[in-house]
Tab-separated table of C-alpha atoms (C1' of nucleotides) in Angstrom:
chain	number	residue	atom	x	y	z
A	1	MET	CA	-24.328	-37.321	-41.854
A	2	THR	CA	-22.473	-40.095	-43.637
A	3	THR	CA	-18.874	-40.464	-42.606
A	4	ALA	CA	-16.068	-39.555	-44.960
A	5	THR	CA	-15.208	-43.187	-45.598
A	6	THR	CA	-18.702	-44.103	-46.638
A	7	GLU	CA	-18.864	-41.090	-48.890
A	8	LEU	CA	-15.619	-42.109	-50.516
A	9	GLU	CA	-16.842	-45.673	-51.000
A	10	THR	CA	-19.996	-44.430	-52.684
A	11	ILE	CA	-17.972	-42.291	-55.032
A	12	GLN	CA	-15.568	-45.101	-55.819
A	13	ARG	CA	-18.421	-47.433	-56.705
A	14	GLU	CA	-19.851	-44.838	-59.021
A	15	VAL	CA	-16.461	-44.265	-60.613
A	16	GLU	CA	-16.131	-47.967	-61.386
A	17	THR	CA	-19.469	-47.801	-63.168
A	18	HIS	CA	-17.909	-45.920	-66.046
A	19	GLY	CA	-15.953	-47.454	-68.938
A	20	HIS	CA	-12.213	-47.728	-69.165
A	21	GLY	CA	-11.346	-45.196	-66.445
A	22	ARG	CA	-13.053	-42.439	-68.384
A	23	VAL	CA	-14.952	-40.522	-65.693
A	24	PRO	CA	-17.031	-37.340	-66.083
A	25	ARG	CA	-15.609	-34.131	-64.694
A	26	GLU	CA	-17.883	-33.550	-61.723
A	27	LEU	CA	-17.625	-37.058	-60.374
A	28	ARG	CA	-13.854	-37.033	-60.791
A	29	ARG	CA	-13.762	-33.799	-58.866
A	30	ARG	CA	-15.629	-35.233	-55.910
A	31	GLN	CA	-13.403	-38.304	-55.993
A	32	ILE	CA	-10.240	-36.203	-55.992
A	33	LEU	CA	-11.389	-34.152	-53.022
A	34	ALA	CA	-12.476	-37.168	-50.999
A	35	ILE	CA	-9.178	-38.967	-51.551
A	36	ALA	CA	-7.150	-35.789	-51.001
A	37	GLU	CA	-8.858	-35.309	-47.646
A	38	ASP	CA	-7.739	-38.769	-46.541
A	39	LEU	CA	-4.226	-38.123	-47.772
A	40	PHE	CA	-3.886	-34.810	-45.966
A	41	VAL	CA	-5.214	-36.355	-42.768
A	42	GLU	CA	-2.755	-39.236	-42.956
A	43	ARG	CA	0.365	-37.373	-43.969
A	44	GLY	CA	-0.215	-33.676	-43.319
A	45	TYR	CA	-0.016	-30.991	-45.951
A	46	ALA	CA	3.702	-30.852	-46.663
A	47	ALA	CA	4.286	-34.600	-46.762
A	48	ALA	CA	1.315	-35.294	-48.996
A	49	SER	CA	2.643	-35.162	-52.542
A	50	MET	CA	0.644	-34.589	-55.680
A	51	ASP	CA	2.256	-37.676	-57.165
A	52	ASP	CA	0.935	-39.755	-54.284
A	53	LEU	CA	-2.468	-38.265	-54.713
A	54	ALA	CA	-2.497	-39.008	-58.430
A	55	THR	CA	-1.397	-42.582	-57.812
A	56	ARG	CA	-4.114	-43.170	-55.225
A	57	ILE	CA	-6.734	-41.848	-57.570
A	58	GLY	CA	-5.330	-44.020	-60.320
A	59	VAL	CA	-4.793	-41.127	-62.665
A	60	SER	CA	-1.907	-38.902	-63.769
A	61	LYS	CA	-1.026	-35.578	-62.197
A	62	PRO	CA	-2.227	-33.250	-64.946
A	63	VAL	CA	-5.748	-34.526	-64.405
A	64	ILE	CA	-5.726	-33.099	-60.887
A	65	TYR	CA	-4.366	-29.796	-62.122
A	66	GLU	CA	-7.013	-29.709	-64.835
A	67	ILE	CA	-9.976	-30.581	-62.618
A	68	VAL	CA	-9.132	-28.915	-59.293
A	69	GLY	CA	-5.888	-26.999	-59.544
A	70	ARG	CA	-2.700	-26.520	-57.584
A	71	LYS	CA	-1.892	-28.175	-54.319
A	72	ASP	CA	-3.009	-25.273	-52.170
A	73	VAL	CA	-6.268	-25.050	-54.091
A	74	VAL	CA	-6.916	-28.722	-53.482
A	75	PHE	CA	-6.243	-28.160	-49.817
A	76	GLU	CA	-8.469	-25.134	-49.689
A	77	ALA	CA	-11.301	-27.094	-51.268
A	78	CYS	CA	-10.941	-29.817	-48.641
A	79	VAL	CA	-10.988	-27.283	-45.824
A	80	GLY	CA	-14.030	-25.648	-47.373
A	81	ARG	CA	-15.987	-28.882	-47.307
A	82	VAL	CA	-15.277	-29.382	-43.628
A	83	ALA	CA	-16.080	-25.774	-42.845
A	84	ASP	CA	-19.437	-26.060	-44.558
A	85	ALA	CA	-20.312	-29.159	-42.583
A	86	LEU	CA	-19.277	-27.566	-39.278
A	87	ALA	CA	-21.181	-24.380	-39.968
A	88	ALA	CA	-24.327	-26.311	-40.825
A	89	HIS	CA	-23.993	-28.428	-37.698
A	90	VAL	CA	-23.588	-25.458	-35.377
A	91	ALA	CA	-26.225	-23.333	-37.059
A	92	ALA	CA	-28.778	-26.118	-36.757
A	93	ALA	CA	-28.062	-26.553	-33.064
A	94	VAL	CA	-28.296	-22.842	-32.323
A	95	ALA	CA	-31.502	-22.483	-34.310
A	96	GLY	CA	-32.921	-25.448	-32.404
A	97	ALA	CA	-32.349	-23.664	-29.104
A	98	GLY	CA	-34.661	-20.838	-30.090
A	99	PRO	CA	-33.816	-17.160	-30.363
A	100	ALA	CA	-35.003	-16.043	-26.959
A	101	ASP	CA	-32.524	-17.624	-24.613
A	102	GLU	CA	-28.971	-16.391	-25.043
A	103	HIS	CA	-27.572	-18.888	-22.580
A	104	ALA	CA	-29.210	-21.902	-24.207
A	105	GLY	CA	-28.157	-20.758	-27.645
A	106	LEU	CA	-24.518	-20.297	-26.725
A	107	ARG	CA	-24.374	-23.547	-24.840
A	108	ALA	CA	-26.008	-25.456	-27.720
A	109	GLY	CA	-23.682	-23.904	-30.265
A	110	ALA	CA	-20.626	-24.691	-28.183
A	111	LEU	CA	-21.745	-28.264	-27.676
A	112	ALA	CA	-22.381	-28.741	-31.377
A	113	TRP	CA	-18.982	-27.305	-32.148
A	114	PHE	CA	-17.098	-29.596	-29.775
A	115	ASP	CA	-19.232	-32.543	-30.834
A	116	PHE	CA	-18.293	-32.010	-34.429
A	117	ILE	CA	-14.569	-31.740	-33.938
A	118	GLY	CA	-14.637	-34.533	-31.369
A	119	GLU	CA	-16.064	-36.894	-33.953
A	120	ARG	CA	-13.408	-35.942	-36.465
A	121	ARG	CA	-10.317	-35.311	-34.421
A	122	GLY	CA	-7.935	-36.459	-37.107
A	123	LEU	CA	-9.615	-34.422	-39.776
A	124	TRP	CA	-9.725	-31.315	-37.645
A	125	GLU	CA	-6.111	-31.609	-36.552
A	126	ALA	CA	-4.865	-32.184	-40.052
A	127	LEU	CA	-6.829	-29.492	-41.772
A	128	LEU	CA	-7.009	-26.630	-39.330
A	129	SER	CA	-4.839	-27.022	-36.340
A	130	SER	CA	-1.179	-27.308	-35.471
A	131	ARG	CA	1.587	-29.153	-37.167
A	132	ASP	CA	2.474	-28.600	-40.741
A	133	VAL	CA	-0.557	-27.025	-42.329
A	134	PRO	CA	0.591	-24.004	-44.320
A	135	THR	CA	-2.123	-21.898	-42.724
A	136	THR	CA	-2.938	-20.444	-46.073
A	137	GLU	CA	-5.750	-18.333	-47.271
A	138	ALA	CA	-7.849	-21.419	-46.709
A	139	VAL	CA	-7.727	-21.357	-42.952
A	140	GLU	CA	-8.026	-17.603	-42.824
A	141	SER	CA	-11.072	-17.610	-45.046
A	142	ILE	CA	-12.872	-20.207	-42.975
A	143	ARG	CA	-12.116	-18.161	-39.874
A	144	VAL	CA	-13.542	-15.082	-41.491
A	145	ARG	CA	-16.671	-16.965	-42.440
A	146	GLN	CA	-17.167	-18.305	-38.950
A	147	ASP	CA	-16.505	-14.890	-37.464
A	148	ARG	CA	-19.059	-13.300	-39.708
A	149	TRP	CA	-21.647	-15.902	-38.907
A	150	VAL	CA	-21.227	-15.456	-35.161
A	151	ALA	CA	-21.170	-11.659	-35.479
A	152	THR	CA	-24.365	-11.657	-37.492
A	153	HIS	CA	-25.977	-13.929	-34.974
A	154	LEU	CA	-24.930	-11.688	-32.091
A	155	VAL	CA	-26.316	-8.619	-33.787
A	156	ALA	CA	-29.593	-10.291	-34.668
A	157	SER	CA	-30.045	-11.742	-31.224
A	158	ALA	CA	-29.250	-8.429	-29.533
A	159	GLU	CA	-31.730	-6.690	-31.771
A	160	ALA	CA	-34.348	-9.305	-30.959
A	161	ARG	CA	-33.841	-8.465	-27.297
A	162	GLY	CA	-34.293	-4.787	-28.055
A	163	ARG	CA	-30.693	-3.811	-27.342
A	164	PRO	CA	-28.983	-3.227	-30.699
A	165	VAL	CA	-25.191	-3.362	-30.694
A	166	ASP	CA	-22.469	-1.812	-32.768
A	167	GLU	CA	-21.556	-4.133	-35.628
A	168	THR	CA	-17.836	-3.566	-35.271
A	169	LEU	CA	-18.018	-4.440	-31.607
A	170	ALA	CA	-19.961	-7.579	-32.448
A	171	GLY	CA	-17.336	-8.485	-35.017
A	172	ALA	CA	-14.491	-8.182	-32.545
A	173	VAL	CA	-16.351	-10.152	-29.917
A	174	ALA	CA	-17.194	-12.864	-32.432
A	175	THR	CA	-13.558	-13.126	-33.449
A	176	ALA	CA	-12.433	-13.474	-29.865
A	177	MET	CA	-15.082	-16.107	-29.213
A	178	ASN	CA	-14.014	-18.169	-32.191
A	179	GLY	CA	-10.383	-17.818	-31.203
A	180	ALA	CA	-11.260	-19.303	-27.841
A	181	PHE	CA	-13.099	-22.142	-29.600
A	182	GLU	CA	-10.109	-22.981	-31.729
A	183	ALA	CA	-7.749	-22.845	-28.792
A	184	LEU	CA	-9.969	-25.101	-26.671
A	185	GLY	CA	-10.120	-27.513	-29.584
A	186	ARG	CA	-6.369	-27.770	-29.430
A	187	TRP	CA	-6.429	-28.070	-25.643
A	188	TRP	CA	-8.887	-30.919	-25.947
A	189	HIS	CA	-6.416	-32.769	-28.094
A	190	ASP	CA	-4.042	-32.899	-25.125
A	191	HIS	CA	-6.803	-33.748	-22.636
A	192	PRO	CA	-8.914	-36.267	-24.550
A	193	HIS	CA	-10.608	-37.740	-21.500
A	194	ARG	CA	-12.800	-34.666	-21.234
A	195	SER	CA	-16.236	-34.799	-22.831
A	196	ALA	CA	-17.637	-32.390	-25.378
A	197	SER	CA	-20.265	-31.479	-22.829
A	198	GLU	CA	-17.678	-30.481	-20.216
A	199	LEU	CA	-15.879	-28.351	-22.754
A	200	ALA	CA	-19.138	-26.678	-23.728
A	201	ASP	CA	-19.898	-25.957	-20.073
A	202	LEU	CA	-16.509	-24.451	-19.503
A	203	TYR	CA	-16.786	-22.348	-22.628
A	204	THR	CA	-20.214	-21.087	-21.720
A	205	ASP	CA	-19.237	-20.281	-18.128
A	206	LEU	CA	-16.183	-18.397	-19.313
A	207	MET	CA	-17.697	-16.391	-22.133
A	208	LEU	CA	-21.323	-15.791	-21.292
A	209	PRO	CA	-20.984	-13.337	-18.374
A	210	GLY	CA	-18.704	-10.974	-20.246
A	211	LEU	CA	-20.728	-11.423	-23.391
A	212	THR	CA	-24.027	-10.380	-21.873
A	213	SER	CA	-22.568	-7.492	-19.935
A	214	LEU	CA	-20.679	-6.223	-22.976
A	215	LEU	CA	-23.568	-6.463	-25.374
A	216	ASP	CA	-26.321	-5.358	-23.039
A	217	VAL	CA	-24.600	-2.361	-21.537
A	218	ALA	CA	-23.881	-0.105	-24.470
A	219	ASP	CA	-22.517	0.251	-27.959
A	220	ARG	CA	-19.363	2.080	-26.953
B	1	MET	CA	14.203	-2.512	-26.234
B	2	THR	CA	16.264	-1.864	-29.374
B	3	THR	CA	14.394	-2.403	-32.588
B	4	ALA	CA	15.215	-5.324	-34.846
B	5	THR	CA	16.932	-3.078	-37.384
B	6	THR	CA	19.228	-1.505	-34.860
B	7	GLU	CA	20.090	-4.888	-33.455
B	8	LEU	CA	20.936	-6.122	-36.922
B	9	GLU	CA	23.067	-3.068	-37.630
B	10	THR	CA	25.001	-3.601	-34.428
B	11	ILE	CA	25.671	-7.187	-35.360
B	12	GLN	CA	26.717	-6.279	-38.881
B	13	ARG	CA	29.178	-3.755	-37.597
B	14	GLU	CA	30.666	-6.314	-35.281
B	15	VAL	CA	30.848	-8.839	-38.110
B	16	GLU	CA	32.825	-6.409	-40.249
B	17	THR	CA	35.308	-6.070	-37.415
B	18	HIS	CA	36.656	-9.523	-38.130
B	19	GLY	CA	39.187	-10.396	-40.816
B	20	HIS	CA	38.403	-11.839	-44.218
B	21	GLY	CA	34.790	-12.839	-43.531
B	22	ARG	CA	35.931	-15.293	-40.885
B	23	VAL	CA	33.423	-14.785	-38.072
B	24	PRO	CA	33.184	-16.694	-34.769
B	25	ARG	CA	30.333	-19.132	-34.348
B	26	GLU	CA	28.184	-17.305	-31.812
B	27	LEU	CA	28.258	-13.991	-33.603
B	28	ARG	CA	27.512	-15.674	-36.924
B	29	ARG	CA	24.556	-17.359	-35.282
B	30	ARG	CA	23.069	-14.103	-34.081
B	31	GLN	CA	23.651	-12.586	-37.507
B	32	ILE	CA	21.903	-15.476	-39.257
B	33	LEU	CA	18.863	-15.248	-37.008
B	34	ALA	CA	18.559	-11.483	-37.339
B	35	ILE	CA	18.747	-11.601	-41.128
B	36	ALA	CA	16.461	-14.629	-41.322
B	37	GLU	CA	13.851	-12.755	-39.302
B	38	ASP	CA	13.869	-9.932	-41.836
B	39	LEU	CA	13.657	-12.389	-44.709
B	40	PHE	CA	10.704	-14.277	-43.248
B	41	VAL	CA	8.908	-11.026	-42.552
B	42	GLU	CA	9.422	-9.785	-46.104
B	43	ARG	CA	8.689	-12.952	-47.996
B	44	GLY	CA	6.896	-15.342	-45.671
B	45	TYR	CA	8.115	-18.796	-44.799
B	46	ALA	CA	7.553	-20.664	-48.038
B	47	ALA	CA	8.895	-17.987	-50.361
B	48	ALA	CA	12.016	-17.369	-48.293
B	49	SER	CA	14.682	-19.656	-49.686
B	50	MET	CA	17.803	-20.833	-47.963
B	51	ASP	CA	19.798	-19.706	-50.979
B	52	ASP	CA	18.441	-16.184	-50.576
B	53	LEU	CA	19.271	-16.247	-46.910
B	54	ALA	CA	22.807	-17.424	-47.579
B	55	THR	CA	23.308	-14.714	-50.194
B	56	ARG	CA	22.074	-11.981	-47.870
B	57	ILE	CA	24.400	-13.124	-45.150
B	58	GLY	CA	27.206	-13.270	-47.665
B	59	VAL	CA	28.009	-16.869	-46.954
B	60	SER	CA	27.297	-20.261	-48.505
B	61	LYS	CA	24.382	-22.508	-47.534
B	62	PRO	CA	26.265	-25.188	-45.608
B	63	VAL	CA	27.304	-22.546	-43.101
B	64	ILE	CA	23.683	-22.021	-42.141
B	65	TYR	CA	23.110	-25.732	-41.842
B	66	GLU	CA	26.218	-26.065	-39.719
B	67	ILE	CA	25.483	-23.175	-37.371
B	68	VAL	CA	21.706	-23.238	-37.007
B	69	GLY	CA	20.217	-26.142	-38.933
B	70	ARG	CA	17.385	-26.836	-41.324
B	71	LYS	CA	14.914	-24.272	-42.539
B	72	ASP	CA	12.249	-25.114	-39.987
B	73	VAL	CA	14.824	-24.942	-37.198
B	74	VAL	CA	15.880	-21.486	-38.346
B	75	PHE	CA	12.255	-20.453	-38.345
B	76	GLU	CA	11.649	-21.917	-34.925
B	77	ALA	CA	14.618	-20.027	-33.545
B	78	CYS	CA	13.255	-16.759	-34.942
B	79	VAL	CA	9.842	-17.390	-33.426
B	80	GLY	CA	11.473	-18.253	-30.126
B	81	ARG	CA	13.234	-14.900	-29.959
B	82	VAL	CA	9.998	-13.026	-30.512
B	83	ALA	CA	8.169	-15.192	-28.023
B	84	ASP	CA	10.762	-14.487	-25.359
B	85	ALA	CA	10.483	-10.763	-25.913
B	86	LEU	CA	6.669	-10.846	-25.781
B	87	ALA	CA	6.626	-12.958	-22.647
B	88	ALA	CA	9.039	-10.620	-20.890
B	89	HIS	CA	7.020	-7.576	-21.929
B	90	VAL	CA	3.723	-8.986	-20.656
B	91	ALA	CA	5.169	-10.453	-17.482
B	92	ALA	CA	6.724	-7.126	-16.559
B	93	ALA	CA	3.438	-5.296	-17.077
B	94	VAL	CA	1.457	-7.789	-15.021
B	95	ALA	CA	4.006	-7.788	-12.223
B	96	GLY	CA	3.890	-4.009	-12.237
B	97	ALA	CA	0.168	-4.056	-11.595
B	98	GLY	CA	0.638	-5.876	-8.309
B	99	PRO	CA	-0.779	-9.239	-7.303
B	100	ALA	CA	-3.854	-8.072	-5.446
B	101	ASP	CA	-6.024	-6.627	-8.149
B	102	GLU	CA	-7.181	-9.159	-10.718
B	103	HIS	CA	-8.790	-6.550	-12.911
B	104	ALA	CA	-5.733	-4.300	-13.063
B	105	GLY	CA	-3.469	-7.271	-13.732
B	106	LEU	CA	-5.547	-8.581	-16.618
B	107	ARG	CA	-5.960	-5.167	-18.137
B	108	ALA	CA	-2.253	-4.397	-17.861
B	109	GLY	CA	-1.308	-7.735	-19.381
B	110	ALA	CA	-3.726	-7.292	-22.254
B	111	LEU	CA	-2.469	-3.793	-22.938
B	112	ALA	CA	1.137	-4.943	-22.925
B	113	TRP	CA	0.238	-7.757	-25.287
B	114	PHE	CA	-1.512	-5.538	-27.807
B	115	ASP	CA	1.189	-2.880	-27.455
B	116	PHE	CA	3.838	-5.383	-28.329
B	117	ILE	CA	2.194	-6.787	-31.409
B	118	GLY	CA	1.046	-3.336	-32.449
B	119	GLU	CA	4.633	-2.158	-32.565
B	120	ARG	CA	5.695	-5.131	-34.644
B	121	ARG	CA	2.748	-5.849	-36.866
B	122	GLY	CA	4.815	-7.176	-39.728
B	123	LEU	CA	6.873	-9.401	-37.534
B	124	TRP	CA	3.855	-10.782	-35.747
B	125	GLU	CA	1.934	-11.430	-38.931
B	126	ALA	CA	4.833	-13.148	-40.590
B	127	LEU	CA	5.903	-15.331	-37.737
B	128	LEU	CA	2.778	-16.313	-35.918
B	129	SER	CA	-0.358	-15.441	-37.707
B	130	SER	CA	-2.123	-16.347	-40.905
B	131	ARG	CA	-0.853	-16.645	-44.412
B	132	ASP	CA	1.843	-19.031	-45.346
B	133	VAL	CA	3.573	-19.909	-42.107
B	134	PRO	CA	3.840	-23.684	-41.861
B	135	THR	CA	2.428	-23.577	-38.346
B	136	THR	CA	5.009	-26.050	-37.224
B	137	GLU	CA	6.117	-27.174	-33.861
B	138	ALA	CA	7.441	-23.671	-33.452
B	139	VAL	CA	4.097	-21.944	-33.207
B	140	GLU	CA	2.617	-24.720	-31.154
B	141	SER	CA	5.464	-24.614	-28.682
B	142	ILE	CA	5.183	-20.894	-28.167
B	143	ARG	CA	1.450	-21.310	-27.586
B	144	VAL	CA	2.114	-23.964	-25.011
B	145	ARG	CA	4.593	-21.724	-23.250
B	146	GLN	CA	2.202	-18.786	-23.160
B	147	ASP	CA	-0.603	-21.047	-21.980
B	148	ARG	CA	1.514	-22.403	-19.183
B	149	TRP	CA	2.569	-18.962	-18.086
B	150	VAL	CA	-1.013	-17.695	-17.914
B	151	ALA	CA	-2.203	-20.849	-16.186
B	152	THR	CA	0.495	-20.588	-13.558
B	153	HIS	CA	-0.348	-16.984	-13.019
B	154	LEU	CA	-4.046	-17.785	-12.618
B	155	VAL	CA	-3.331	-20.501	-10.078
B	156	ALA	CA	-0.947	-18.320	-8.087
B	157	SER	CA	-3.276	-15.372	-8.086
B	158	ALA	CA	-6.250	-17.505	-7.063
B	159	GLU	CA	-4.237	-18.985	-4.258
B	160	ALA	CA	-3.172	-15.537	-3.119
B	161	ARG	CA	-6.849	-14.656	-2.842
B	162	GLY	CA	-7.465	-17.745	-0.748
B	163	ARG	CA	-9.521	-19.561	-3.392
B	164	PRO	CA	-7.306	-22.257	-4.924
B	165	VAL	CA	-8.376	-23.614	-8.294
B	166	ASP	CA	-7.963	-26.868	-10.109
B	167	GLU	CA	-4.848	-26.733	-12.275
B	168	THR	CA	-6.488	-28.438	-15.207
B	169	LEU	CA	-9.299	-25.923	-15.172
B	170	ALA	CA	-6.783	-23.106	-15.038
B	171	GLY	CA	-4.965	-24.624	-17.986
B	172	ALA	CA	-8.084	-24.784	-20.103
B	173	VAL	CA	-9.080	-21.243	-19.202
B	174	ALA	CA	-5.585	-19.976	-19.974
B	175	THR	CA	-5.673	-21.653	-23.367
B	176	ALA	CA	-9.015	-20.103	-24.204
B	177	MET	CA	-7.786	-16.692	-23.086
B	178	ASN	CA	-4.708	-16.905	-25.265
B	179	GLY	CA	-6.772	-18.095	-28.187
B	180	ALA	CA	-8.884	-14.980	-27.834
B	181	PHE	CA	-5.711	-12.869	-27.741
B	182	GLU	CA	-4.416	-14.379	-30.934
B	183	ALA	CA	-7.740	-13.969	-32.662
B	184	LEU	CA	-8.065	-10.331	-31.634
B	185	GLY	CA	-4.548	-9.759	-32.902
B	186	ARG	CA	-5.692	-10.937	-36.312
B	187	TRP	CA	-8.873	-8.868	-36.058
B	188	TRP	CA	-6.789	-5.816	-35.299
B	189	HIS	CA	-4.943	-6.334	-38.532
B	190	ASP	CA	-8.196	-5.731	-40.416
B	191	HIS	CA	-9.206	-2.798	-38.175
B	192	PRO	CA	-5.961	-0.936	-37.713
B	193	HIS	CA	-7.543	2.350	-36.671
B	194	ARG	CA	-8.303	0.906	-33.247
B	195	SER	CA	-5.843	1.563	-30.454
B	196	ALA	CA	-4.124	-1.027	-28.308
B	197	SER	CA	-5.924	0.483	-25.348
B	198	GLU	CA	-9.345	-0.046	-26.907
B	199	LEU	CA	-8.496	-3.638	-27.682
B	200	ALA	CA	-7.308	-4.166	-24.118
B	201	ASP	CA	-10.560	-2.706	-22.779
B	202	LEU	CA	-12.626	-4.936	-24.990
B	203	TYR	CA	-10.635	-7.965	-24.011
B	204	THR	CA	-10.895	-7.219	-20.337
B	205	ASP	CA	-14.623	-6.512	-20.477
B	206	LEU	CA	-15.234	-9.737	-22.344
B	207	MET	CA	-13.092	-12.094	-20.310
B	208	LEU	CA	-12.976	-10.769	-16.774
B	209	PRO	CA	-16.566	-11.445	-15.640
B	210	GLY	CA	-16.523	-15.093	-16.674
B	211	LEU	CA	-13.008	-15.464	-15.393
B	212	THR	CA	-13.744	-14.284	-11.889
B	213	SER	CA	-16.997	-16.215	-11.603
B	214	LEU	CA	-15.368	-19.397	-12.916
B	215	LEU	CA	-12.325	-19.226	-10.715
B	216	ASP	CA	-13.968	-17.935	-7.580
B	217	VAL	CA	-16.940	-20.255	-7.491
B	218	ALA	CA	-15.425	-23.721	-7.283
B	219	ASP	CA	-12.899	-26.171	-8.610
B	220	ARG	CA	-15.394	-28.316	-10.416
C	1	DA	C1'	60.379	-22.084	-38.234
C	2	DG	C1'	57.764	-26.104	-39.187
C	3	DT	C1'	53.816	-28.802	-38.658
C	4	DA	C1'	49.383	-30.740	-36.647
C	5	DG	C1'	44.851	-29.696	-35.619
C	6	DT	C1'	40.769	-27.313	-36.107
C	7	DA	C1'	37.253	-23.689	-36.982
C	8	DA	C1'	35.073	-21.428	-40.668
C	9	DC	C1'	33.986	-21.715	-45.045
C	10	DC	C1'	33.410	-23.279	-50.033
C	11	DT	C1'	32.014	-25.727	-54.693
C	12	DA	C1'	29.325	-28.782	-56.680
C	13	DC	C1'	26.542	-31.877	-56.402
C	14	DT	C1'	21.813	-35.208	-55.379
C	15	DT	C1'	17.058	-35.532	-54.605
C	16	DT	C1'	12.446	-34.418	-54.304
C	17	DG	C1'	8.376	-32.647	-55.707
C	18	DA	C1'	5.503	-28.888	-57.884
C	19	DG	C1'	3.888	-27.615	-62.020
C	20	DT	C1'	3.584	-27.903	-67.480
C	21	DA	C1'	4.020	-28.691	-72.693
C	22	DG	C1'	2.368	-31.148	-75.867
C	23	DG	C1'	0.597	-35.082	-77.135
C	24	DT	C1'	-2.942	-39.886	-77.566
C	25	DC	C1'	-7.313	-42.032	-77.800
C	26	DG	C1'	-12.083	-42.806	-78.283
C	27	DA	C1'	-16.915	-40.952	-78.847
C	28	DC	C1'	-20.111	-38.529	-81.145
C	29	DA	C1'	-21.761	-35.010	-84.806
C	30	DA	C1'	-22.148	-33.432	-89.394
D	1	DT	C1'	-14.860	-39.677	-93.279
D	2	DT	C1'	-13.313	-36.173	-90.944
D	3	DG	C1'	-13.550	-32.656	-87.304
D	4	DT	C1'	-13.503	-31.554	-82.602
D	5	DC	C1'	-13.992	-32.241	-77.898
D	6	DG	C1'	-13.367	-34.258	-73.453
D	7	DA	C1'	-10.633	-37.230	-70.556
D	8	DC	C1'	-6.334	-38.679	-70.019
D	9	DC	C1'	-1.166	-39.645	-70.645
D	10	DT	C1'	4.224	-39.405	-71.033
D	11	DA	C1'	7.929	-36.959	-70.270
D	12	DC	C1'	9.717	-33.306	-69.247
D	13	DT	C1'	11.442	-28.367	-66.628
D	14	DC	C1'	12.513	-25.876	-62.732
D	15	DA	C1'	13.205	-24.545	-57.983
D	16	DA	C1'	14.763	-25.294	-53.731
D	17	DA	C1'	16.179	-28.288	-49.676
D	18	DG	C1'	19.745	-30.569	-48.055
D	19	DT	C1'	24.707	-32.863	-48.327
D	20	DA	C1'	29.481	-34.908	-49.464
D	21	DG	C1'	33.708	-33.822	-49.417
D	22	DG	C1'	37.192	-30.526	-50.016
D	23	DT	C1'	39.981	-25.856	-49.007
D	24	DT	C1'	41.917	-22.093	-46.393
D	25	DA	C1'	43.634	-19.554	-42.671
D	26	DC	C1'	44.422	-19.202	-37.894
D	27	DT	C1'	46.310	-21.159	-33.429
D	28	DA	C1'	49.275	-23.968	-30.590
D	29	DC	C1'	52.768	-26.705	-29.706
D	30	DT	C1'	57.372	-28.431	-30.434
DNA sequence: AGTAGTAACCTACTTTGAGTAGGTCGACAA
DNA sequence: TTGTCGACCTACTCAAAGTAGGTTACTACT
């Protein structure tokens, strides 16, 4: 749970350990991604140039292309890191709520979700939402992953309650739920005085009734 | 209700009417936007070059910059046209359902929405969803417009039922609802054998229960 | 008819930034 | 001593956005 800055500082210290700028591949890779994340957050995708990135790292462009790859690949890697962290955060919260109570689970997951993006507004905005991101494969693939996770969870939880659901249905519902999450994340950006807890309440109140009725009634 | 192709053909015919390629400003503008729409759909934002666009129109680049503006402005204008058409389509359907019945209104709106994007998959994908669009101001502004429309409708309809709601709450709910729409639109792309009507049913079943309970209970 | 003004259009750039070809330099192994 | 390998560099190419400054034809007025 270290912040991005601290992580970057750790990496930088380790980089300086090595001789005349000659840094092993894996460490260089982590350094590139950490610095790229900052750059994308500050400038946005389009305005962040590979030349800038190279300069900040203190290295020439071909090194980036050798170690990570093209600009969109660098971006995708950054998004992936954030997605992993978010998924872990939410999964832990939902698991903590126990499998029995659908309401508690949804509410805990929603809270964890809003908590996470609330703590990293800038990061979230820059990498996933609105202005200027090229909404590449990267964003789509993280959506798919989140959708699948939620769908799997819905299926498992329905099964645990003895009311198995159609997987396709669960997939569609999961997608819609995540779409609502994303949208509320954007809404929050324009109404920052709201708390994560209020958002989670609203989300739960809005989605839970339909969710239970849909999943409990049938598999149509 | 003419399709994009027919509209383009009409414009082209009118363009050919005029003398040696000398076309009045307004007509040229409509021609540029119609052709640009096709180009963006075929190639996506990034891969569609202004040179290509100019060549297709049969004109040099500065003309585009003079009449419409920079690449992102051209894109925004294209998105705006689609957004207008969608909004009109949905609004008409909802109005047709009458103000009294919340269920019928939501269901009709959802159906109109899915109908619209179903008929123009390519267009929708290219302009608003996933891969490669720079998710600029354009997309954000159309979201805001849709959100506002839904929010206004929610407030009005709640008032008509004698249970006024907090506008902020309505705004948040509207945003979440539209986020779910967008997400299901993407989901549909991966499950094309579903019908618009099925999607509308699913959407209604999922959102309506929470919606009514949220809006009818209180303004908290 | 002659001429001024202007709307529509053009050629030919500049600039920016992604991506690459083909090297240097030092460490360590045989 | 020489080979080779890993980390890194200079110095490009290429594509595409955006622009400066001109040209042409049509209209309107004298």
